[in-house]
mmCIF file of C-alpha atoms (C1' of nucleotides) in Angstrom:
data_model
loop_
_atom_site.group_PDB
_atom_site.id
_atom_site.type_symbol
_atom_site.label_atom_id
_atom_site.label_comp_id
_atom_site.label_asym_id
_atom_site.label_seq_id
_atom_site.Cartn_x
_atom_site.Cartn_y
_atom_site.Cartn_z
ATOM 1 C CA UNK A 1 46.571 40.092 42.013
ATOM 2 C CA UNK A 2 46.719 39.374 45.732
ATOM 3 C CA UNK A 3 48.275 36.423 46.930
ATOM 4 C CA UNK A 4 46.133 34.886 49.884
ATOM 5 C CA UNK A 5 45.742 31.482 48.784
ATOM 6 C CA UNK A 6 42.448 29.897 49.933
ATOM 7 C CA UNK A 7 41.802 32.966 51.917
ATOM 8 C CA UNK A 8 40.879 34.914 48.433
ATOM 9 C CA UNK A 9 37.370 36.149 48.351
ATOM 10 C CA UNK A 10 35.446 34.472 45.937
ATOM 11 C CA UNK A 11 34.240 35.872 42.896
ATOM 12 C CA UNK A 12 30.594 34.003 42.918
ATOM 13 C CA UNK A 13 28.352 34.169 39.824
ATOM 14 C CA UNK A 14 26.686 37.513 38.698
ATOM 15 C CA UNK A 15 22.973 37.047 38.466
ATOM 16 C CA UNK A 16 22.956 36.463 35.056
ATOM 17 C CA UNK A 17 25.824 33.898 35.336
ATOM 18 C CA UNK A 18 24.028 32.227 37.765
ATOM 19 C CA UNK A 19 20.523 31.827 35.888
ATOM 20 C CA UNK A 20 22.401 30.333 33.198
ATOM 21 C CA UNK A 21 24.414 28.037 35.218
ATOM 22 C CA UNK A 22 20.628 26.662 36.467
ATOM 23 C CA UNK A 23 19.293 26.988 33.163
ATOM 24 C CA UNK A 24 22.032 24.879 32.066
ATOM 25 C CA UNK A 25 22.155 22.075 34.538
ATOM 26 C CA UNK A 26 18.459 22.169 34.277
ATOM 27 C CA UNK A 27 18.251 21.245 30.833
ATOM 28 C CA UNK A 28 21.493 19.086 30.025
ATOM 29 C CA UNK A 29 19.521 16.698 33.230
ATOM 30 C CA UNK A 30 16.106 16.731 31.457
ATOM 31 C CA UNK A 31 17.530 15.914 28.050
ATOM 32 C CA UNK A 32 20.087 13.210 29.540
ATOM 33 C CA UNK A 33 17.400 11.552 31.273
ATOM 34 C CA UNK A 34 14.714 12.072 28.594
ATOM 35 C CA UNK A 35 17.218 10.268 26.249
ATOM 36 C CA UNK A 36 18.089 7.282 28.783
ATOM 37 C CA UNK A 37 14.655 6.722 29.211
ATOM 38 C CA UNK A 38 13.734 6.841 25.464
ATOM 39 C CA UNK A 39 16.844 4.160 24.539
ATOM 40 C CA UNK A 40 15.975 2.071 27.397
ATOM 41 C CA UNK A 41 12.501 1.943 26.330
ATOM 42 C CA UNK A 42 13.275 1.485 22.539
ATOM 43 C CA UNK A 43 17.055 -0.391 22.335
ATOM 44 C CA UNK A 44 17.057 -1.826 25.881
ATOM 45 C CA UNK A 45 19.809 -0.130 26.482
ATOM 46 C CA UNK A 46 21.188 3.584 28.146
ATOM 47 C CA UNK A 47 22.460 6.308 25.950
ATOM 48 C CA UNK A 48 26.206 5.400 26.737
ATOM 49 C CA UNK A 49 25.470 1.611 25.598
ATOM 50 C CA UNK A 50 24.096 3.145 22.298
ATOM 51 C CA UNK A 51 26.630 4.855 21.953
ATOM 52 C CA UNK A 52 29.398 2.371 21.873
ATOM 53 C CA UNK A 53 27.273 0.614 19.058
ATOM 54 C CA UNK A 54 27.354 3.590 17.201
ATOM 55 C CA UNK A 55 30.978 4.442 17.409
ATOM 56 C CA UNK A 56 31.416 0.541 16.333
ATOM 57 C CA UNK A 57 29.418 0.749 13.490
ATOM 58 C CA UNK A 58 31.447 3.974 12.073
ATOM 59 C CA UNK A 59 34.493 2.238 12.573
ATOM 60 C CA UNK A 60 36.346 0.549 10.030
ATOM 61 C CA UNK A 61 35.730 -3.620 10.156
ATOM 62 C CA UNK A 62 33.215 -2.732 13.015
ATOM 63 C CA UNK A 63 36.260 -2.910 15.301
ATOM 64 C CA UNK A 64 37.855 -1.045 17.485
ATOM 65 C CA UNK A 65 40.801 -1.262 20.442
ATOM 66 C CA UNK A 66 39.325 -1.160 23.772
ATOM 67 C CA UNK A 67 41.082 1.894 24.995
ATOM 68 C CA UNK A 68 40.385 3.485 21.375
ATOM 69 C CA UNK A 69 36.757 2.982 22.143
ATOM 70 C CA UNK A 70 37.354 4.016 26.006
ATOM 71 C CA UNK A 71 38.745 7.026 24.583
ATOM 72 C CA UNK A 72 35.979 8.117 21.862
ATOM 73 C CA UNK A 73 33.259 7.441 24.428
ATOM 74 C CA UNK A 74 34.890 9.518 26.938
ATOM 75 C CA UNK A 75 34.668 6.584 29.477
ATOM 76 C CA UNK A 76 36.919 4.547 31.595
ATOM 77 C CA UNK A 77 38.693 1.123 30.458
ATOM 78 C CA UNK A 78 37.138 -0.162 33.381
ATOM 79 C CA UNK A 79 33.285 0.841 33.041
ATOM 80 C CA UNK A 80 33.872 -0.194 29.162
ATOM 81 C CA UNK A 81 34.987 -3.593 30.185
ATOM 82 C CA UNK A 82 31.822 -3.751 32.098
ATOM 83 C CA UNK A 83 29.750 -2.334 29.344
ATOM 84 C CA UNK A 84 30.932 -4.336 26.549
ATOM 85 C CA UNK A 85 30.711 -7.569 28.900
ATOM 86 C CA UNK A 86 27.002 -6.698 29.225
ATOM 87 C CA UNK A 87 27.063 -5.723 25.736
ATOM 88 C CA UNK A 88 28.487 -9.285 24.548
ATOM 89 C CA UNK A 89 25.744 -11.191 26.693
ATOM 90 C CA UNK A 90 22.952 -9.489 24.817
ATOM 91 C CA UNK A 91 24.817 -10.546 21.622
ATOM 92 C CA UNK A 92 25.418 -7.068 20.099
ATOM 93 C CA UNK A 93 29.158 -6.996 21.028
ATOM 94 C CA UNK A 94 31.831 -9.623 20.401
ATOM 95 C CA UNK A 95 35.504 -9.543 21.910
ATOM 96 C CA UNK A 96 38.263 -10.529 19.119
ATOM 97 C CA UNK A 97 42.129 -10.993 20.380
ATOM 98 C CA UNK A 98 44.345 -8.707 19.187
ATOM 99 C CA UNK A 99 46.875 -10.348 16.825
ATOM 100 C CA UNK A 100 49.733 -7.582 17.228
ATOM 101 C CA UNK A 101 49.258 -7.009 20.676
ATOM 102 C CA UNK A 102 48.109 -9.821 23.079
ATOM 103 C CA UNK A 103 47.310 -7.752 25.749
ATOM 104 C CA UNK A 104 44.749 -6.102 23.094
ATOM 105 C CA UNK A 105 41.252 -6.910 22.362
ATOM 106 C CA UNK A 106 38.862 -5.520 19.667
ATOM 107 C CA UNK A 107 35.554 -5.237 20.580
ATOM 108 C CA UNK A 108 33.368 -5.539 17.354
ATOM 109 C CA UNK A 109 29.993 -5.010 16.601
ATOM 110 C CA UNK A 110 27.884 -8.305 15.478
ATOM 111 C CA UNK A 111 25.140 -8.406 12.451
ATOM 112 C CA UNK A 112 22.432 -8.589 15.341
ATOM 113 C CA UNK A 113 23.933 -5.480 16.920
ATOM 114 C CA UNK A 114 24.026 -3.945 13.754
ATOM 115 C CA UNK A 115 20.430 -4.263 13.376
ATOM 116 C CA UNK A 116 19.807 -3.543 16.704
ATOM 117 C CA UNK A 117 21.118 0.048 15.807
ATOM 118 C CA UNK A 118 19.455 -0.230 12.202
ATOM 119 C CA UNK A 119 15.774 -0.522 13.926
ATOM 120 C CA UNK A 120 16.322 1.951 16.815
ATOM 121 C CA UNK A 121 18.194 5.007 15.153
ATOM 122 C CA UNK A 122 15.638 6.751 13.601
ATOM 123 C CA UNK A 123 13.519 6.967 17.061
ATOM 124 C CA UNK A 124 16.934 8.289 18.626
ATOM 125 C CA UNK A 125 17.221 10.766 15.898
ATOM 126 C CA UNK A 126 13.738 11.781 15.900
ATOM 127 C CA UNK A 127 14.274 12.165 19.885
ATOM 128 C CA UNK A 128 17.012 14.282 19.442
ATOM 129 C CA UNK A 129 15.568 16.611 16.801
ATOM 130 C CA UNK A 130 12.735 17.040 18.704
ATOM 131 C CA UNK A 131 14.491 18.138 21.843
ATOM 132 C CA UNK A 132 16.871 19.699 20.356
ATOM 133 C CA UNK A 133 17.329 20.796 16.798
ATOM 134 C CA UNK A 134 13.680 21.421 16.408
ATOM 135 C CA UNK A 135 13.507 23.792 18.626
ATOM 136 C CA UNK A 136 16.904 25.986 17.995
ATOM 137 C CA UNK A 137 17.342 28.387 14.909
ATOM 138 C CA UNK A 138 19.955 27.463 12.670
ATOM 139 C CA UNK A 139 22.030 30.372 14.781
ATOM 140 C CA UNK A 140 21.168 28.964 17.898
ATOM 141 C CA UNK A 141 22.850 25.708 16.517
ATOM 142 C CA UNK A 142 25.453 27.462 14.898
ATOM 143 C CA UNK A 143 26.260 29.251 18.736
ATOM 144 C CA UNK A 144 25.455 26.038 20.649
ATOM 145 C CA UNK A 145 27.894 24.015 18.309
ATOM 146 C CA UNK A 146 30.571 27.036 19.273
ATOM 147 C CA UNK A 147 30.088 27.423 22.575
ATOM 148 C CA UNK A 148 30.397 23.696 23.370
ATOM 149 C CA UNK A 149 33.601 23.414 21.494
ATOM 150 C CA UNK A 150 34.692 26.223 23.672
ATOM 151 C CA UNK A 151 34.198 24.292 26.893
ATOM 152 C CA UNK A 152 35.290 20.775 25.310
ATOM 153 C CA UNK A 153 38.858 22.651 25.052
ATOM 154 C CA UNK A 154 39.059 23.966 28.373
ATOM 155 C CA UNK A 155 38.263 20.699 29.962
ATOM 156 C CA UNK A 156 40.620 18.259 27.850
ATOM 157 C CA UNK A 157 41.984 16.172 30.179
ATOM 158 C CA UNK A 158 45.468 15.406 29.797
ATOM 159 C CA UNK A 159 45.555 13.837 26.785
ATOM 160 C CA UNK A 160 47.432 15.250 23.808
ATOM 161 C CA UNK A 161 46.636 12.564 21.520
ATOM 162 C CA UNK A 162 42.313 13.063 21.774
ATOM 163 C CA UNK A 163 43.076 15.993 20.147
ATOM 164 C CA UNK A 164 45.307 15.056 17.180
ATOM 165 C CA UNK A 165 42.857 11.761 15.758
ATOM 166 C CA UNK A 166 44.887 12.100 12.649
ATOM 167 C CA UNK A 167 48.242 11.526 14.219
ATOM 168 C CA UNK A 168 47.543 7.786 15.443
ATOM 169 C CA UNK B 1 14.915 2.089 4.260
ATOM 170 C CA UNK B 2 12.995 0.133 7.306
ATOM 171 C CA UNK B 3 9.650 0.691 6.746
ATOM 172 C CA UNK B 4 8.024 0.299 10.641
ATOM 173 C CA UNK B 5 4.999 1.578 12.113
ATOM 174 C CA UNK B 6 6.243 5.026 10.873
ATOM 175 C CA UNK B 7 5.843 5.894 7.380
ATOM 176 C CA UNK B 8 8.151 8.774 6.684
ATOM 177 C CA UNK B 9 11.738 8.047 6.265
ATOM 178 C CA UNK B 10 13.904 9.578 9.210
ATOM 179 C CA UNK B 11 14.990 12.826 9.046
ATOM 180 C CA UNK B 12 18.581 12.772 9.437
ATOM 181 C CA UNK B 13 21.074 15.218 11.303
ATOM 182 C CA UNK B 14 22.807 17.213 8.964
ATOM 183 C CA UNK B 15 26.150 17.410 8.980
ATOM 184 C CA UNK B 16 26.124 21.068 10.790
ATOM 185 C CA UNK B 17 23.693 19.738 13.435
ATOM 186 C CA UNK B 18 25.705 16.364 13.862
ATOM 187 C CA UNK B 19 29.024 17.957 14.561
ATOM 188 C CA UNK B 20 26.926 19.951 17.102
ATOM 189 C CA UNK B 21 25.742 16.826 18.985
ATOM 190 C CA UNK B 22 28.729 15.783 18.814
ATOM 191 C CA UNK B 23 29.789 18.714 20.533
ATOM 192 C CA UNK B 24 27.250 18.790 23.093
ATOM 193 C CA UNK B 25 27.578 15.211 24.047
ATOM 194 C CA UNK B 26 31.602 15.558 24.475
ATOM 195 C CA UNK B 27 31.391 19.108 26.305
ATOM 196 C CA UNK B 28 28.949 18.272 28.624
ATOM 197 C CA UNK B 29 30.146 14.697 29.597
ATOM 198 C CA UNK B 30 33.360 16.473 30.202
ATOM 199 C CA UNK B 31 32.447 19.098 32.430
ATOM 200 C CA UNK B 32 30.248 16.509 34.778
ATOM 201 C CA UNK B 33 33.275 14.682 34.864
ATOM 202 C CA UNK B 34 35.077 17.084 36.184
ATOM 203 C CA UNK B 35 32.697 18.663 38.496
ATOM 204 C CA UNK B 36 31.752 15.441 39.550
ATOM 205 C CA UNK B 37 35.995 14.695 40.411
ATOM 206 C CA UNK B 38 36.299 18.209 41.609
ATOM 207 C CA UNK B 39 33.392 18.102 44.519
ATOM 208 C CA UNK B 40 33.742 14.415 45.327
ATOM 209 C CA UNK B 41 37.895 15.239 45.938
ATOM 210 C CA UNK B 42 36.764 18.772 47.982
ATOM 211 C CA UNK B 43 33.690 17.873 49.346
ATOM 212 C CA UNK B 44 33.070 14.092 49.570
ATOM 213 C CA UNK B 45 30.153 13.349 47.398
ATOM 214 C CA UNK B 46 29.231 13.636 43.897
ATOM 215 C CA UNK B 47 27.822 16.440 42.192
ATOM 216 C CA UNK B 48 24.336 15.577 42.773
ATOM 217 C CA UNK B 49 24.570 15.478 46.396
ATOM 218 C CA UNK B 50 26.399 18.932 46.604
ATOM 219 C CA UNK B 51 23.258 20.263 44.545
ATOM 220 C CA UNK B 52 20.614 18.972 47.224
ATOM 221 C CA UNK B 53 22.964 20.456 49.975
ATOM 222 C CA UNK B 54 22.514 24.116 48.261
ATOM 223 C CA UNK B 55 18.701 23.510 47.591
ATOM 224 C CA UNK B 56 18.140 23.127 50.989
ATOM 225 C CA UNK B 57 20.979 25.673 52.489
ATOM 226 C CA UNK B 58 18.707 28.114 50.009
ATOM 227 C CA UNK B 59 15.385 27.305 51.295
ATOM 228 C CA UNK B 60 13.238 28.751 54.089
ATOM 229 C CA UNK B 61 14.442 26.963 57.448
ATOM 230 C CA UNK B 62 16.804 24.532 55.711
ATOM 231 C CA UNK B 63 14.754 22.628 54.802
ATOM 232 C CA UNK B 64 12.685 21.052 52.153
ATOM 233 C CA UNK B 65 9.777 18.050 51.937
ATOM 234 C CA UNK B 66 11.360 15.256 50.015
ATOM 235 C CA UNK B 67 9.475 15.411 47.191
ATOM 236 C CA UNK B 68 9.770 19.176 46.875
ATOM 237 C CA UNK B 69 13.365 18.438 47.187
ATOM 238 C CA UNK B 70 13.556 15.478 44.730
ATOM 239 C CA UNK B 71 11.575 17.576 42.020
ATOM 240 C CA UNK B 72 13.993 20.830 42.252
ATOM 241 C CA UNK B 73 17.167 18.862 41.925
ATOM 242 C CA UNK B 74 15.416 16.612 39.431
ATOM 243 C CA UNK B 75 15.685 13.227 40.409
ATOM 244 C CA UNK B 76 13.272 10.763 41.259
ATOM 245 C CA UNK B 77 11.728 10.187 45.125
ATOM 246 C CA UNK B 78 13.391 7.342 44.995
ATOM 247 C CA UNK B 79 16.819 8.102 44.164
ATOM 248 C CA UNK B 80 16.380 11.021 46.800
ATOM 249 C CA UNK B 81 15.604 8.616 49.372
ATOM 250 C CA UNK B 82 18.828 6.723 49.048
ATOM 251 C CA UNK B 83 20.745 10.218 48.693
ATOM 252 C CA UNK B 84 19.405 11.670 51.569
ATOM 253 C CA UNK B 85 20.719 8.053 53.779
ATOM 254 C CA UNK B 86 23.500 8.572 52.949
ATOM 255 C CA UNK B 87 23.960 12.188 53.310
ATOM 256 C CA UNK B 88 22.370 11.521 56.910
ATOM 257 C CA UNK B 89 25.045 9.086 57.676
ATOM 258 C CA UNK B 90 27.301 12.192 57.098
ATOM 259 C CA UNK B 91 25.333 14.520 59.283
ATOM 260 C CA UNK B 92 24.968 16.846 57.159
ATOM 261 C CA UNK B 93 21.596 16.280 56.639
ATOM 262 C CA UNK B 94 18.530 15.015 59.086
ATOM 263 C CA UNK B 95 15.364 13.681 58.212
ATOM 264 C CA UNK B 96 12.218 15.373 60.238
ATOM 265 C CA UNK B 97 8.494 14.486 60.530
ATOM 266 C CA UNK B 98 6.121 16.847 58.764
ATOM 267 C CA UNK B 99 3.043 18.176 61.516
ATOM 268 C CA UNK B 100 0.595 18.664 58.968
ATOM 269 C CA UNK B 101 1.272 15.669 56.939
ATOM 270 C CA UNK B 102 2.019 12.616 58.930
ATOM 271 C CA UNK B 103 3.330 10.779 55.428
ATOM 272 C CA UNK B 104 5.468 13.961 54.950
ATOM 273 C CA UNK B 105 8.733 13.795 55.939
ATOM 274 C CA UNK B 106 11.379 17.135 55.785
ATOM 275 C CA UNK B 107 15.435 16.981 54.744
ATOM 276 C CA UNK B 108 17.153 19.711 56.586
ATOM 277 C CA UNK B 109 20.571 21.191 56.086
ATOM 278 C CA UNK B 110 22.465 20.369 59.574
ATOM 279 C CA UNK B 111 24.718 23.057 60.655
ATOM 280 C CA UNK B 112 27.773 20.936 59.983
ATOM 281 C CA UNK B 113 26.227 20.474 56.723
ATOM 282 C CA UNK B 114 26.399 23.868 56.262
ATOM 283 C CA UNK B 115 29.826 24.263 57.023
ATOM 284 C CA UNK B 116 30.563 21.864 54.539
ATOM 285 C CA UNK B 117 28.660 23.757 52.195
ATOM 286 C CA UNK B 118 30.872 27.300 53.019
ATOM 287 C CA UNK B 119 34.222 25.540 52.988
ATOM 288 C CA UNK B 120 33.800 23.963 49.579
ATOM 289 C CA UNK B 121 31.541 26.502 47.699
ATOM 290 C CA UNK B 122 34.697 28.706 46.676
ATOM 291 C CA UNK B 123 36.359 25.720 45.319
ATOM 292 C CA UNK B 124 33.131 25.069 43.516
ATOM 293 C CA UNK B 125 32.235 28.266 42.262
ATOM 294 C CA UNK B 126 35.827 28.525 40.615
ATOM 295 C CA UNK B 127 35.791 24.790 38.660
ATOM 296 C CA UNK B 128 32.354 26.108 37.328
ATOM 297 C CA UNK B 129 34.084 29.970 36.344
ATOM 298 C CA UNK B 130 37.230 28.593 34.973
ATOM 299 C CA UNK B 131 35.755 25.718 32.834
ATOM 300 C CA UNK B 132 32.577 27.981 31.615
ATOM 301 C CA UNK B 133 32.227 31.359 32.211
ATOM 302 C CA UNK B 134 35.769 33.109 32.260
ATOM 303 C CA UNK B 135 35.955 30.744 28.501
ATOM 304 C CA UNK B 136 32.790 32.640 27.446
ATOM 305 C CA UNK B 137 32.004 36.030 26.094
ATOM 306 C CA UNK B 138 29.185 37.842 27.511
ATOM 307 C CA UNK B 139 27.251 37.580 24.288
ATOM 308 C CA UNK B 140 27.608 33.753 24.718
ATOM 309 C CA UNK B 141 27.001 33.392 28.240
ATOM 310 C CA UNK B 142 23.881 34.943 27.171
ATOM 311 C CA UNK B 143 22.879 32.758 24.171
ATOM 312 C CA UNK B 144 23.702 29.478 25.823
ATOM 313 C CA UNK B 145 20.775 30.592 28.740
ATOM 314 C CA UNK B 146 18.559 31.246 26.034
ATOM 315 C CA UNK B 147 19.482 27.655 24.258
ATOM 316 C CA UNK B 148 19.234 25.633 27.503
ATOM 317 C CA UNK B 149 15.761 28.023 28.552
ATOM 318 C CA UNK B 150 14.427 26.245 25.006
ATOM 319 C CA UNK B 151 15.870 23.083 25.733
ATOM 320 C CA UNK B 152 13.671 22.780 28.925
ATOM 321 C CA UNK B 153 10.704 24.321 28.030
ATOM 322 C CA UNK B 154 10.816 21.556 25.226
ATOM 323 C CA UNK B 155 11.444 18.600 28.258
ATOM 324 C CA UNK B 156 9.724 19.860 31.016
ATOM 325 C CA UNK B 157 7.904 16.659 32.244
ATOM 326 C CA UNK B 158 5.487 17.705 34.455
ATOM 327 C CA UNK B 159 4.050 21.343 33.103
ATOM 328 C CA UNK B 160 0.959 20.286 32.203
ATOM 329 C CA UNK B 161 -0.240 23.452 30.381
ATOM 330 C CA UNK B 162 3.406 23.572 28.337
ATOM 331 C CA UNK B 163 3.020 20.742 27.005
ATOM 332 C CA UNK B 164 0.125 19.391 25.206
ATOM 333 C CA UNK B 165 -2.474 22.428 24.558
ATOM 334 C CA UNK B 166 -2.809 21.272 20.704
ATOM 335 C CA UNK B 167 -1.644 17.824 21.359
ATOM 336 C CA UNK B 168 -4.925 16.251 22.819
ATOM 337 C "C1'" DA C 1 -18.717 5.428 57.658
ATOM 338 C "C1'" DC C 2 -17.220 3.143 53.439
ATOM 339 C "C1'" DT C 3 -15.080 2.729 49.227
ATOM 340 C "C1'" DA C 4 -11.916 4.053 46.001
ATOM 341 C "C1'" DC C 5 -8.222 6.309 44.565
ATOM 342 C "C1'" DA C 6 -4.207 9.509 44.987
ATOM 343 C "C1'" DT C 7 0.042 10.960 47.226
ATOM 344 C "C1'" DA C 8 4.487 10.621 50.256
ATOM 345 C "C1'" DG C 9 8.105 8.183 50.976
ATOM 346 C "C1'" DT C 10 10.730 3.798 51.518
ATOM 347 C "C1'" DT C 11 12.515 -0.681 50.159
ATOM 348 C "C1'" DC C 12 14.054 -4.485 47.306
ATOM 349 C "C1'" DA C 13 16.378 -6.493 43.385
ATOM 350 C "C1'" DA C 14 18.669 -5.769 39.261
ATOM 351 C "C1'" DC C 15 21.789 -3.052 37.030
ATOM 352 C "C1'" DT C 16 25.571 0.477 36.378
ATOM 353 C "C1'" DT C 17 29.560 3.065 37.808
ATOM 354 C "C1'" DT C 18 33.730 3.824 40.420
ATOM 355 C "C1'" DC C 19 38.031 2.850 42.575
ATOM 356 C "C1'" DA C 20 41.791 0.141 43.737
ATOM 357 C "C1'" DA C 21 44.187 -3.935 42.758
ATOM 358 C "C1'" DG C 22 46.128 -7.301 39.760
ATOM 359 C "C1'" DG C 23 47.633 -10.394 35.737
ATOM 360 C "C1'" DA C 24 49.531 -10.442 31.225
ATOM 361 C "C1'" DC C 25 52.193 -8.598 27.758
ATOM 362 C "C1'" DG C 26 55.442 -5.143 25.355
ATOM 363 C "C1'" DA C 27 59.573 -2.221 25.156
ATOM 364 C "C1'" DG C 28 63.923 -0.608 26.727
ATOM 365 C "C1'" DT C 29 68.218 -1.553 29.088
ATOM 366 C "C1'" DC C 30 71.841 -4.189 30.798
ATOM 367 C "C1'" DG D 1 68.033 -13.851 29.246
ATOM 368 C "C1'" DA D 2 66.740 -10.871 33.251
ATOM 369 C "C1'" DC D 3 65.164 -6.599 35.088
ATOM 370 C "C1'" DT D 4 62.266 -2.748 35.137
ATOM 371 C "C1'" DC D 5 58.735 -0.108 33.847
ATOM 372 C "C1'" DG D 6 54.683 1.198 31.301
ATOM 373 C "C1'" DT D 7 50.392 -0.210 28.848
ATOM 374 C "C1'" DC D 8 46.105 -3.133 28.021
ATOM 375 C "C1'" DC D 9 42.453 -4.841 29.979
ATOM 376 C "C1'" DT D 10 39.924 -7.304 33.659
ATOM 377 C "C1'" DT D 11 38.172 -8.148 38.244
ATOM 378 C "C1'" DG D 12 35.787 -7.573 42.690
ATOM 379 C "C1'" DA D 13 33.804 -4.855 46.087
ATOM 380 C "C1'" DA D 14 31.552 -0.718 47.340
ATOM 381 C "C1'" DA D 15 28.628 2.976 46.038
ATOM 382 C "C1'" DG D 16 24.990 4.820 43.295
ATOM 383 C "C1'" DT D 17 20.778 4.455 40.281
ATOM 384 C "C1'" DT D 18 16.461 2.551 38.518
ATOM 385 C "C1'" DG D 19 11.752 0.850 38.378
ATOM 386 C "C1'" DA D 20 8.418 -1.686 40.565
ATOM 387 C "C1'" DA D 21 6.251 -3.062 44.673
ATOM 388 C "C1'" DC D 22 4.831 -1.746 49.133
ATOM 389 C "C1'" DT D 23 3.177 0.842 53.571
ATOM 390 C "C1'" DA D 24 0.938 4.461 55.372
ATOM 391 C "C1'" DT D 25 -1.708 8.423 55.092
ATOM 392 C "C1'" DG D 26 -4.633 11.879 52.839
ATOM 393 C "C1'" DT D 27 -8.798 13.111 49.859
ATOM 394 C "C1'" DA D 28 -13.041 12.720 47.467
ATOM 395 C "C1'" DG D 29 -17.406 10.662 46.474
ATOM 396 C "C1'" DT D 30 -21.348 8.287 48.023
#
DNA sequence: ACTACATAGTTCAACTTTCAAGGACGAGTC
DNA sequence: GACTCGTCCTTGAAAGTTGAACTATGTAGT
């Protein structure tokens, strides 16, 4: 190994490497977008408003902790603060006080949020199968499902506990 | 069940394809993240951005109609528009009329622009290597092209002939 | 030439995201 | 208690995005 700091030459992307790379950035757009757009359309709402509903409605009581929920979603505490505050004026989202903790709050999900998600999750899954699932062998899946647990582990940010759920 | 306009009951993920999307959603919100961090703290401007500056360093001239630019990165004219403001602010960028077209306008990559481009491509290149492609095998590098190739062929908005052949 | 429509790009308003700052509370130490 | 420090969450301003409306120009049909 040479030691030249920034001076290094860079090893760029081999051909193949680099049509995969496009490939890649191509498609992860198209779906992103294809699945804002569908959401928006159907719930009223972008993909990353969805889902906080859905991590809600999986979660015991409805409830969770906003950093918990911060943390799942892979956002910030302060875009979720924003999100649930637009979330709570369409009347999917309600903010309960922590007991234990008074700095804490829950953020739940309400009965009309609850059917908010009840009336738009089969076009969501239907989008997604269709995109997706529809189209990839059961290998493919089997690979995909690999490879992006491969990447999810290089890129943990520093935070021992996302990977130990069963610690908390 | 809900019985809307849609007759069939929804077809569920199964619990292979569920911890896949999973996956995907996690892996690839991750890696924007960090590519998103990694250019705005080297470069000065989100992800996005850096991607129009390489479209046009890679095009004949340096430079690109807008909406020739706006439909290779994959955002909207309108979105584009804003982009390329601000990029101009930067000078790295500069807006030029188009002879043939008088509606027509053409982004070019400034020279500074282009220097931008060479000092932070390295930098770049290695985020993308370290958090994908030195985590892959060959064999996987390969399958995830073929997976996102699918992907888009199943998205592609504007391919006429891909699309809708048996459809209408 | 006239009409009608399509295309290129921008702009405005509403909304979302980010970043830095700040207020409130909890936990540890003296 | 008082002090310090870390955590929980919010806020406000700046930046970015979206979708619709709009201007200007091109194109086709008559």
């Amino acid at each position: 190994m040479v030691h030249m700091g920034d001076t290094t030459a860079p090893r760029w992307l081999s051909d193949d490497e680099q049509r995969t790379w496009r490939a890649y950035l191509h498609a992860t757009t198209l779906l992103e977008d294809h699945l804002d757009r569908q959401l928006q359309r159907d719930a009223g709402m972008p993909h990353i408003y969805y889902g906080l509903l859905v991590q809600l409605s999986q979660a015991p009581r409805r409830r969770l902790r906003m950093t918990e929920l911060a943390r799942s979603a892979k956002i910030t505490r302060s875009r979720l603060s924003h999100a649930v505050a637009r979330l709570e004026k369409n009347g999917w989202v309600r903010r309960e006080e922590c007991p234990s903790d008074k700095r804490g709050q829950f953020a739940l999900l309400t009965e009309e949020g609850m059917e908010v998600l009840r009336r738009t999750a089969p076009g969501h899954v239907a989008a997604v199968r269709q995109a997706l699932f529809d189209r990839l062998s059961p290998e493919q899946v089997a690979q995909l499902g690999e490879i992006m647990r491969v990447m999810a582990e290089g890129l943990q940010p520093s935070d021992p506990d996302a990977d130990l759920p069963w610690l908390r």
